[in-house]
Amino acid sequence: MKKFFVTSTLVLMIVLMVACSEVTQTNEEQTINVVATIAQIGDVVENVGGEHVNLTSLMGPGTDPHMYNAVQSDIDQMDQADIIFYNGLDLEAQMNDVFAQMQADKPTIAVTEEMPESLLLNDPDNPAVYDPHIWFDVTTFSHVVEVVKDQLIALDPDHEEDYQQNYQDYMGDLEELNEYIIDRIEEIPEQSRVLVTAHDAFHYFGEAYGFEVEALQGLSTEDDYSVQDIQDVVDLVVDREINALFIESSVSDRSINAVKEGAQSEGHDIEIGGELYSDAMGEADTEEGTYIGMFKANIDTIVDALK
């Protein structure tokens, strides 16, 4: 009898272990492995995908996507992914060949290519080129949320209801963010709504929220700037009596400091108004490590310096 009890117990334990293993495997199969290039897109994936996604964002704080080259670990992550999201419009220009290779095996989605072209802004210096920095207009960036939602549903229709609910919740959060930005900008006199930065990442911001945007470099940090470019910006800030310049977390502050020194040498009192998140967000597990927190930090920095 004792031997029968022990044997029955062992059989039961084995059955339970097998059952647990099958549940674990089922759960793993239901989790979508997603790779996003920039953290802004990754944050959308996390908000829409929730518990159904396992996210890897390739580019962390302080990373310049214009200059980023994929390393072997990035390629391995993309190989293992079920779907890849990237910005497109040559933001991650050094990775275009990698994306082309990945497209043969899995959905590799340039979110900007899935959006209406009417939402995209042209490069002021080259109208044939679109500006990739779409996340600095909340209304435009909201379309990325729709793209991610649709792609996740196509890949995992069993959880469509969850994705739809997460989408609605996040869209509500973005609407509140947009209202916060507009309200804070009202604190700045209209003549002072001039944003001077190192590279032209804020064109969408300027168009959406009524700012004149000036930058030393063009849309990409690969673009060169000259001594004359610096002098032109110095003349602008002196003539317009602009009192603050802004550095960027993912761009060298050398050019902006050169403008500051040039303006001060002409007797104009100007300071660095603070650091803005442009092509990268803040550290993970901080408010600035989310899209909403990053944008709020930026707008607070801008308003506090210019009002």
XYZ file of N, CA, C and O in Angstrom, residues 25-199:
700
model
N 4.905 27.122 -21.792
C 5.198 27.190 -23.220
C 4.099 27.936 -23.961
O 4.362 28.731 -24.857
N 2.827 27.675 -23.535
C 1.712 28.365 -24.175
C 1.808 29.862 -23.959
O 1.633 30.659 -24.876
N 2.145 30.274 -22.700
C 2.276 31.694 -22.402
C 3.388 32.326 -23.205
O 3.275 33.441 -23.689
N 4.505 31.586 -23.336
C 5.627 32.120 -24.098
C 5.242 32.298 -25.562
O 5.630 33.257 -26.202
N 4.450 31.343 -26.098
C 4.045 31.438 -27.489
C 3.128 32.642 -27.706
O 3.087 33.211 -28.779
N 2.392 33.031 -26.682
C 1.460 34.129 -26.807
C 2.128 35.492 -26.611
O 1.488 36.507 -26.814
N 3.377 35.503 -26.188
C 4.101 36.761 -26.026
C 4.851 37.086 -27.308
O 5.618 36.269 -27.802
N 4.617 38.277 -27.841
C 5.258 38.693 -29.085
C 6.599 39.340 -28.759
O 6.674 40.254 -27.940
N 7.637 38.870 -29.397
C 8.956 39.485 -29.241
C 9.070 40.648 -30.229
O 9.003 40.447 -31.442
N 9.203 41.846 -29.682
C 9.222 43.064 -30.495
C 10.555 43.777 -30.314
O 11.031 43.935 -29.184
N 11.133 44.220 -31.412
C 12.310 45.091 -31.378
C 11.910 46.447 -31.948
O 11.285 46.524 -33.019
N 12.222 47.496 -31.223
C 12.040 48.868 -31.700
C 13.404 49.531 -31.719
O 14.253 49.256 -30.867
N 13.615 50.399 -32.680
C 14.914 51.076 -32.749
C 15.008 52.154 -31.683
O 15.757 52.042 -30.727
N 14.209 53.203 -31.827
C 14.279 54.317 -30.872
C 13.304 54.094 -29.717
O 12.282 53.425 -29.864
N 13.626 54.693 -28.583
C 12.827 54.473 -27.373
C 11.429 55.063 -27.493
O 10.488 54.580 -26.845
N 11.250 56.115 -28.300
C 9.923 56.707 -28.460
C 8.942 55.676 -29.020
O 7.804 55.560 -28.551
N 9.386 54.938 -30.033
C 8.534 53.891 -30.603
C 8.385 52.741 -29.615
O 7.309 52.162 -29.459
N 9.468 52.407 -28.918
C 9.401 51.354 -27.922
C 8.376 51.647 -26.843
O 7.660 50.748 -26.384
N 8.271 52.901 -26.444
C 7.305 53.275 -25.408
C 5.877 53.062 -25.901
O 4.999 52.634 -25.139
N 5.631 53.344 -27.163
C 4.310 53.078 -27.744
C 4.012 51.582 -27.709
O 2.912 51.157 -27.338
N 4.988 50.778 -28.098
C 4.807 49.321 -28.095
C 4.447 48.822 -26.699
O 3.535 48.005 -26.526
N 5.152 49.319 -25.694
C 4.869 48.898 -24.323
C 3.466 49.289 -23.889
O 2.761 48.508 -23.234
N 3.038 50.487 -24.255
C 1.719 50.959 -23.833
C 0.593 50.230 -24.551
O -0.439 49.930 -23.951
N 0.773 49.936 -25.815
C -0.274 49.258 -26.582
C -0.215 47.748 -26.375
O -1.246 47.088 -26.238
N 1.000 47.203 -26.337
C 1.145 45.751 -26.236
C 0.933 45.203 -24.843
O 0.455 44.081 -24.671
N 1.301 45.998 -23.833
C 1.122 45.556 -22.454
C 1.787 44.224 -22.175
O 2.928 43.979 -22.595
N 1.090 43.345 -21.509
C 1.640 42.060 -21.078
C 1.859 41.089 -22.233
O 2.485 40.043 -22.052
N 1.359 41.431 -23.403
C 1.448 40.507 -24.536
C 2.713 40.694 -25.371
O 2.893 39.992 -26.373
N 3.560 41.648 -25.002
C 4.780 41.879 -25.770
C 6.006 41.785 -24.881
O 5.954 42.102 -23.690
N 7.067 41.354 -25.473
C 8.390 41.358 -24.852
C 9.248 42.297 -25.691
O 9.632 41.964 -26.816
N 9.528 43.492 -25.166
C 10.124 44.564 -25.959
C 11.618 44.696 -25.745
O 12.100 44.639 -24.616
N 12.328 44.928 -26.845
C 13.725 45.352 -26.804
C 13.849 46.636 -27.606
O 13.493 46.666 -28.790
N 14.308 47.708 -26.957
C 14.611 48.958 -27.658
C 16.123 49.035 -27.845
O 16.877 48.914 -26.880
N 16.557 49.249 -29.060
C 17.990 49.186 -29.360
C 18.759 50.419 -28.914
O 19.917 50.325 -28.531
N 18.126 51.588 -28.961
C 18.857 52.831 -28.747
C 18.452 53.464 -27.424
O 17.308 53.889 -27.255
N 19.391 53.538 -26.510
C 19.115 54.038 -25.172
C 19.372 55.523 -25.033
O 19.584 56.250 -26.016
N 19.368 56.024 -23.791
C 19.581 57.453 -23.522
C 20.892 57.953 -24.114
O 21.919 57.261 -24.079
N 20.839 59.154 -24.680
C 22.047 59.772 -25.221
C 22.500 59.231 -26.557
O 23.526 59.664 -27.091
N 21.748 58.300 -27.141
C 22.144 57.685 -28.407
C 21.624 58.511 -29.577
O 20.461 58.909 -29.609
N 22.478 58.747 -30.543
C 22.122 59.508 -31.743
C 21.721 58.526 -32.843
O 22.573 57.832 -33.403
N 20.439 58.423 -33.190
C 20.014 57.439 -34.195
C 20.544 57.731 -35.594
O 20.678 56.810 -36.409
N 20.854 58.998 -35.890
C 21.389 59.339 -37.207
C 22.730 58.647 -37.456
O 23.069 58.331 -38.597
N 23.488 58.439 -36.384
C 24.842 57.900 -36.501
C 24.951 56.446 -36.038
O 26.022 55.865 -36.067
N 23.834 55.859 -35.641
C 23.863 54.544 -34.989
C 24.103 53.432 -36.001
O 23.430 53.332 -37.028
N 25.066 52.572 -35.688
C 25.327 51.375 -36.470
C 24.955 50.154 -35.644
O 25.310 50.053 -34.464
N 24.241 49.217 -36.263
C 23.841 48.003 -35.544
C 25.065 47.145 -35.235
O 25.928 46.937 -36.085
N 25.132 46.670 -33.996
C 26.171 45.723 -33.595
C 25.587 44.321 -33.671
O 24.388 44.134 -33.898
N 26.429 43.312 -33.460
C 25.985 41.935 -33.629
C 24.839 41.584 -32.686
O 23.901 40.881 -33.080
N 24.882 42.102 -31.464
C 23.804 41.795 -30.520
C 22.471 42.370 -31.000
O 21.410 41.775 -30.777
N 22.508 43.522 -31.677
C 21.281 44.098 -32.243
C 20.718 43.184 -33.329
O 19.503 42.929 -33.391
N 21.601 42.708 -34.179
C 21.167 41.827 -35.272
C 20.600 40.528 -34.704
O 19.582 40.009 -35.191
N 21.226 40.013 -33.654
C 20.705 38.804 -33.005
C 19.308 39.045 -32.441
O 18.413 38.201 -32.579
N 19.104 40.198 -31.803
C 17.792 40.533 -31.252
C 16.751 40.621 -32.364
O 15.620 40.142 -32.210
N 17.109 41.234 -33.475
C 16.175 41.353 -34.585
C 15.881 39.999 -35.226
O 14.758 39.735 -35.660
N 16.895 39.138 -35.277
C 16.693 37.782 -35.794
C 15.657 37.023 -34.966
O 14.863 36.251 -35.500
N 15.685 37.228 -33.660
C 14.797 36.512 -32.754
C 13.422 37.164 -32.620
O 12.507 36.584 -32.032
N 13.258 38.366 -33.150
C 12.005 39.108 -32.990
C 10.916 38.543 -33.899
O 11.188 37.954 -34.954
N 9.662 38.742 -33.485
C 8.517 38.421 -34.325
C 8.156 39.603 -35.227
O 7.571 39.415 -36.295
N 8.491 40.803 -34.770
C 8.201 42.013 -35.537
C 9.183 43.104 -35.129
O 9.629 43.143 -33.977
N 9.546 43.960 -36.091
C 10.486 45.057 -35.859
C 9.795 46.362 -36.247
O 9.174 46.462 -37.311
N 9.897 47.345 -35.368
C 9.406 48.690 -35.669
C 10.589 49.650 -35.714
O 11.408 49.675 -34.791
N 10.659 50.444 -36.777
C 11.661 51.509 -36.825
C 11.010 52.767 -37.384
O 9.892 52.736 -37.910
N 11.679 53.902 -37.229
C 11.078 55.178 -37.599
C 11.001 55.353 -39.106
O 9.971 55.689 -39.661
N 12.129 55.143 -39.784
C 12.181 55.397 -41.213
C 12.514 56.847 -41.525
O 12.930 57.605 -40.656
N 12.333 57.227 -42.798
C 12.713 58.557 -43.296
C 14.189 58.827 -43.030
O 14.597 59.965 -42.790
N 14.974 57.762 -43.070
C 16.431 57.829 -42.913
C 16.876 58.299 -41.535
O 18.037 58.705 -41.367
N 15.997 58.244 -40.529
C 16.464 58.556 -39.180
C 17.557 57.581 -38.773
O 18.596 57.980 -38.240
N 17.330 56.297 -39.043
C 18.323 55.258 -38.723
C 19.050 54.845 -40.007
O 19.115 53.662 -40.364
N 19.586 55.842 -40.707
C 20.104 55.630 -42.063
C 21.180 54.564 -42.139
O 21.299 53.854 -43.151
N 21.978 54.424 -41.083
C 23.079 53.452 -41.107
C 22.573 52.011 -41.026
O 23.345 51.067 -41.230
N 21.277 51.824 -40.743
C 20.718 50.484 -40.575
C 19.807 50.077 -41.722
O 19.186 49.009 -41.673
N 19.714 50.873 -42.773
C 18.776 50.579 -43.850
C 19.004 49.220 -44.492
O 18.054 48.505 -44.832
N 20.259 48.827 -44.661
C 20.554 47.520 -45.250
C 20.084 46.387 -44.345
O 19.596 45.352 -44.828
N 20.225 46.572 -43.047
C 19.778 45.552 -42.088
C 18.263 45.393 -42.163
O 17.736 44.280 -42.189
N 17.553 46.520 -42.219
C 16.091 46.449 -42.310
C 15.662 45.724 -43.590
O 14.720 44.926 -43.576
N 16.338 45.997 -44.685
C 15.993 45.350 -45.955
C 16.159 43.841 -45.851
O 15.337 43.076 -46.381
N 17.206 43.390 -45.163
C 17.419 41.957 -44.981
C 16.342 41.338 -44.091
O 15.831 40.252 -44.367
N 15.979 42.033 -43.020
C 14.996 41.507 -42.074
C 13.605 41.404 -42.696
O 12.819 40.524 -42.336
N 13.287 42.289 -43.630
C 11.960 42.299 -44.249
C 11.641 41.004 -44.974
O 10.464 40.665 -45.174
N 12.666 40.259 -45.357
C 12.443 39.000 -46.058
C 11.896 37.923 -45.127
O 11.291 36.943 -45.593
N 12.095 38.090 -43.811
C 11.749 37.027 -42.860
C 10.602 37.381 -41.915
O 9.977 36.477 -41.350
N 10.320 38.658 -41.725
C 9.338 39.035 -40.703
C 8.832 40.450 -40.959
O 9.479 41.210 -41.707
N 7.702 40.820 -40.358
C 7.244 42.205 -40.505
C 8.293 43.179 -39.960
O 8.696 43.084 -38.799
N 8.759 44.055 -40.804
C 9.756 45.071 -40.445
C 9.170 46.406 -40.874
O 9.170 46.752 -42.054
N 8.634 47.123 -39.903
C 7.716 48.219 -40.179
C 8.375 49.571 -39.944
O 8.789 49.887 -38.818
N 8.471 50.370 -40.997
C 8.841 51.780 -40.850
C 7.552 52.534 -40.541
O 6.693 52.688 -41.407
N 7.401 52.991 -39.304
C 6.108 53.546 -38.881
C 5.711 54.765 -39.708
O 4.524 55.000 -39.948
N 6.686 55.537 -40.168
C 6.358 56.734 -40.948
C 5.807 56.380 -42.329
O 5.051 57.162 -42.909
N 6.168 55.208 -42.852
C 5.662 54.806 -44.155
C 4.212 54.342 -44.086
O 3.536 54.240 -45.122
N 3.742 54.055 -42.874
C 2.357 53.623 -42.683
C 1.438 54.801 -42.365
O 0.234 54.610 -42.161
N 1.992 56.013 -42.301
C 1.218 57.203 -41.952
C 0.847 57.993 -43.205
O 1.544 57.906 -44.216
N -0.224 58.775 -43.157
C -0.547 59.646 -44.304
C 0.589 60.632 -44.570
O 1.098 61.270 -43.646
N 0.968 60.760 -45.825
C 2.053 61.675 -46.177
C 1.711 63.119 -45.840
O 2.606 63.941 -45.620
N 0.433 63.423 -45.789
C 0.012 64.798 -45.491
C 0.440 65.236 -44.095
O 0.484 66.439 -43.804
N 0.761 64.290 -43.221
C 1.191 64.620 -41.861
C 2.676 64.942 -41.782
O 3.139 65.505 -40.785
N 3.424 64.575 -42.814
C 4.874 64.709 -42.781
C 5.305 66.087 -43.262
O 4.708 66.666 -44.174
N 6.355 66.601 -42.637
C 6.901 67.907 -43.000
C 8.156 67.725 -43.839
O 8.955 66.814 -43.597
N 8.327 68.619 -44.777
C 9.527 68.584 -45.618
C 10.683 69.296 -44.940
O 10.495 70.204 -44.128
N 11.880 68.885 -45.299
C 13.083 69.571 -44.856
C 13.087 70.984 -45.458
O 13.013 71.132 -46.681
N 13.149 72.027 -44.621
C 13.146 73.399 -45.165
C 14.270 73.646 -46.161
O 14.121 74.450 -47.084
N 15.395 72.945 -45.978
C 16.543 73.144 -46.868
C 16.523 72.226 -48.083
O 17.285 72.429 -49.026
N 15.674 71.192 -48.051
C 15.612 70.228 -49.149
C 14.191 69.664 -49.216
O 13.902 68.627 -48.619
N 13.298 70.326 -49.930
C 11.884 69.936 -49.946
C 11.617 68.513 -50.424
O 10.531 67.979 -50.188
N 12.585 67.894 -51.074
C 12.394 66.516 -51.540
C 12.555 65.498 -50.412
O 12.262 64.311 -50.589
N 13.002 65.962 -49.244
C 13.277 65.071 -48.108
C 12.285 65.361 -46.989
O 12.004 66.521 -46.675
N 11.777 64.301 -46.378
C 10.875 64.465 -45.231
C 11.676 64.503 -43.927
O 12.688 63.821 -43.773
N 11.183 65.306 -42.999
C 11.755 65.386 -41.656
C 11.324 64.152 -40.863
O 10.128 63.865 -40.751
N 12.271 63.401 -40.270
C 11.894 62.178 -39.554
C 11.436 62.377 -38.118
O 10.938 61.438 -37.492
N 11.584 63.569 -37.547
C 11.388 63.777 -36.104
C 9.916 63.968 -35.744
O 9.525 64.964 -35.116
N 9.097 63.006 -36.108
C 7.644 63.133 -36.006
C 7.137 63.201 -34.571
O 6.031 63.681 -34.318
N 7.915 62.724 -33.599
C 7.425 62.623 -32.214
C 7.277 63.977 -31.528
O 6.714 64.053 -30.438
N 7.737 65.055 -32.154
C 7.602 66.361 -31.510
C 6.331 67.110 -31.890
O 6.188 68.294 -31.590
N 5.408 66.417 -32.516
C 4.029 66.877 -32.637
C 3.167 65.730 -32.116
O 3.108 64.664 -32.737
N 2.523 65.929 -30.990
C 1.780 64.837 -30.357
C 0.685 64.316 -31.280
O 0.455 63.100 -31.363
N 0.007 65.201 -31.998
C -1.065 64.768 -32.895
C -0.527 63.882 -34.005
O -1.120 62.844 -34.339
N 0.596 64.267 -34.591
C 1.220 63.437 -35.627
C 1.691 62.111 -35.044
O 1.456 61.040 -35.627
N 2.326 62.166 -33.898
C 2.861 60.945 -33.300
C 1.747 59.976 -32.897
O 1.973 58.766 -32.829
N 0.563 60.492 -32.641
C -0.563 59.623 -32.292
C -0.844 58.601 -33.389
O -1.354 57.501 -33.115
N -0.526 58.934 -34.630
C -0.735 57.988 -35.719
C 0.213 56.800 -35.625
O -0.096 55.715 -36.129
N 1.362 56.984 -34.987
C 2.264 55.858 -34.749
C 1.603 54.847 -33.816
O 1.753 53.631 -33.979
N 0.859 55.342 -32.842
C 0.154 54.463 -31.909
C -0.833 53.591 -32.678
O -0.960 52.386 -32.421
N -1.501 54.181 -33.649
C -2.447 53.420 -34.474
C -1.727 52.371 -35.313
O -2.187 51.228 -35.442
N -0.588 52.742 -35.879
C 0.193 51.803 -36.681
C 0.609 50.602 -35.833
O 0.456 49.437 -36.245
N 1.130 50.860 -34.646
C 1.580 49.779 -33.766
C 0.402 48.896 -33.371
O 0.488 47.653 -33.404
N -0.715 49.516 -33.020
C -1.909 48.743 -32.643
C -2.341 47.818 -33.769
O -2.592 46.623 -33.560
N -2.426 48.339 -34.978
C -2.874 47.542 -36.118
C -1.923 46.386 -36.413
O -2.356 45.265 -36.734
N -0.629 46.640 -36.301
C 0.355 45.597 -36.586
C 0.328 44.491 -35.524
O 0.469 43.308 -35.845
N 0.151 44.872 -34.268
C 0.077 43.864 -33.212
C -1.180 43.011 -33.352
O -1.139 41.787 -33.134
N -2.290 43.629 -33.718
C -3.522 42.869 -33.922
C -3.365 41.895 -35.089
O -3.817 40.745 -35.023
N -2.730 42.344 -36.169
C -2.517 41.470 -37.325
C -1.667 40.261 -36.949
O -1.888 39.149 -37.449
N -0.722 40.464 -36.050
C 0.183 39.388 -35.650
C -0.433 38.507 -34.562
O -0.120 37.314 -34.477
N -1.295 39.097 -33.751
C -1.842 38.403 -32.584
C -3.326 38.744 -32.421
O -3.722 39.427 -31.473
N -4.175 38.270 -33.341
C -5.593 38.641 -33.302
C -6.332 38.141 -32.057
O -7.385 38.701 -31.717
N -5.796 37.133 -31.376
C -6.462 36.616 -30.183
C -6.567 37.658 -29.071
O -7.441 37.568 -28.207
N -5.670 38.655 -29.096
C -5.663 39.673 -28.039
C -6.086 41.054 -28.570
O -5.721 42.080 -27.996
N -6.869 41.024 -29.638
C -7.295 42.293 -30.246
C -8.001 43.200 -29.245
O -7.754 44.410 -29.205
N -8.850 42.632 -28.419
C -9.604 43.451 -27.469
C -8.670 44.193 -26.515
O -8.873 45.374 -26.212
N -7.627 43.503 -26.045
C -6.661 44.151 -25.150
C -5.916 45.271 -25.863
O -5.719 46.361 -25.304
N -5.485 45.003 -27.095
C -4.746 46.026 -27.833
C -5.620 47.252 -28.098
O -5.148 48.395 -27.998
N -6.878 47.018 -28.428
C -7.788 48.128 -28.679
C -7.995 48.960 -27.413
O -7.987 50.205 -27.465
N -8.159 48.293 -26.267
C -8.367 49.024 -25.019
C -7.118 49.812 -24.630
O -7.206 50.980 -24.217
N -5.948 49.169 -24.753
C -4.694 49.860 -24.438
C -4.490 51.065 -25.350
O -4.010 52.114 -24.914
N -4.870 50.894 -26.603
C -4.773 51.985 -27.574
C -5.641 53.171 -27.147
O -5.175 54.323 -27.125
N -6.867 52.894 -26.787
C -7.772 53.962 -26.363
C -7.251 54.663 -25.113
O -7.296 55.899 -25.012
N -6.757 53.889 -24.150
C -6.236 54.480 -22.914
C -5.042 55.385 -23.200
O -4.944 56.504 -22.659
N -4.142 54.919 -24.041
C -2.931 55.691 -24.321
C -3.254 56.941 -25.138
O -2.657 58.006 -24.922
N -4.191 56.822 -26.055
C -4.597 57.995 -26.830
C -5.176 59.066 -25.912
O -4.968 60.267 -26.124
N -5.895 58.655 -24.885
C -6.390 59.613 -23.903
C -5.262 60.305 -23.169
O -5.309 61.523 -22.921
N -4.226 59.536 -22.831
C -3.056 60.121 -22.160
C -2.356 61.134 -23.069
O -1.896 62.191 -22.602
N -2.284 60.832 -24.363
C -1.627 61.750 -25.303
C -2.446 63.021 -25.497
O -1.878 64.108 -25.669
N -3.748 62.892 -25.457
C -4.592 64.085 -25.551
C -4.351 65.008 -24.357
O -4.263 66.234 -24.511
N -4.222 64.426 -23.172
C -3.925 65.223 -21.982
C -2.550 65.872 -22.092
O -2.352 67.024 -21.690
N -1.576 65.129 -22.644
C -0.241 65.690 -22.847
C -0.299 66.898 -23.768
O 0.328 67.933 -23.498
N -1.035 66.782 -24.856
C -1.124 67.881 -25.817
C -1.727 69.127 -25.163
O -1.262 70.253 -25.390
N -2.730 68.931 -24.338
C -3.341 70.062 -23.624
C -2.348 70.694 -22.646
O -2.300 71.923 -22.498
N -1.545 69.858 -21.988
C -0.536 70.368 -21.059
C 0.475 71.246 -21.799
O 0.846 72.337 -21.327
N 0.933 70.776 -22.970
C 1.904 71.537 -23.750
C 1.333 72.896 -24.145
O 1.984 73.940 -23.979
N 0.124 72.898 -24.672
C -0.505 74.141 -25.121
C -0.683 75.113 -23.960
O -0.419 76.324 -24.080
N -1.130 74.607 -22.831
C -1.334 75.464 -21.663
C -0.029 76.092 -21.188
O 0.016 77.284 -20.860
N 1.034 75.322 -21.158
C 2.312 75.849 -20.676
C 2.899 76.873 -21.643
O 3.500 77.863 -21.223
N 2.732 76.650 -22.928
C 3.281 77.585 -23.913
C 2.636 78.960 -23.796
O 3.263 79.985 -24.086
N 1.403 78.999 -23.341
C 0.719 80.279 -23.155
C 1.457 81.184 -22.178
O 1.247 82.399 -22.159
N 2.344 80.618 -21.361
C 3.110 81.411 -20.399
C 4.241 82.193 -21.068
O 4.830 83.085 -20.453
N 4.569 81.851 -22.302
C 5.668 82.506 -23.009
C 5.112 83.606 -23.910
O 4.217 83.349 -24.729
N 5.601 84.833 -23.823
C 5.173 85.880 -24.762
C 5.432 85.438 -26.203
O 6.438 84.771 -26.484
N 4.552 85.775 -27.105
C 4.662 85.295 -28.491
C 6.000 85.668 -29.122
O 6.587 84.875 -29.862
N 6.504 86.867 -28.845
C 7.758 87.290 -29.457
C 8.960 86.508 -28.934
O 10.040 86.532 -29.541
N 8.769 85.810 -27.816
C 9.873 85.036 -27.235
C 9.825 83.558 -27.609
O 10.645 82.774 -27.143
N 8.888 83.188 -28.448
C 8.750 81.779 -28.819
C 9.699 81.432 -29.961
O 9.305 81.150 -31.104
N 10.971 81.460 -29.610
C 12.047 81.121 -30.553
C 12.921 80.067 -29.891
O 13.433 80.286 -28.792
N 13.060 78.935 -30.554
C 13.813 77.808 -29.993
C 15.099 77.629 -30.795
O 15.058 77.322 -31.985
N 16.243 77.816 -30.134
C 17.539 77.689 -30.798
C 18.250 76.465 -30.247
O 18.516 76.369 -29.045
N 18.536 75.503 -31.145
C 19.163 74.234 -30.749
C 20.293 73.890 -31.713
O 20.532 74.604 -32.689
N 20.943 72.767 -31.425
C 22.094 72.369 -32.228
C 21.694 71.830 -33.593
O 22.273 72.194 -34.613
N 20.703 70.924 -33.649
C 20.286 70.399 -34.952
C 18.775 70.445 -35.050
O 18.059 70.518 -34.058
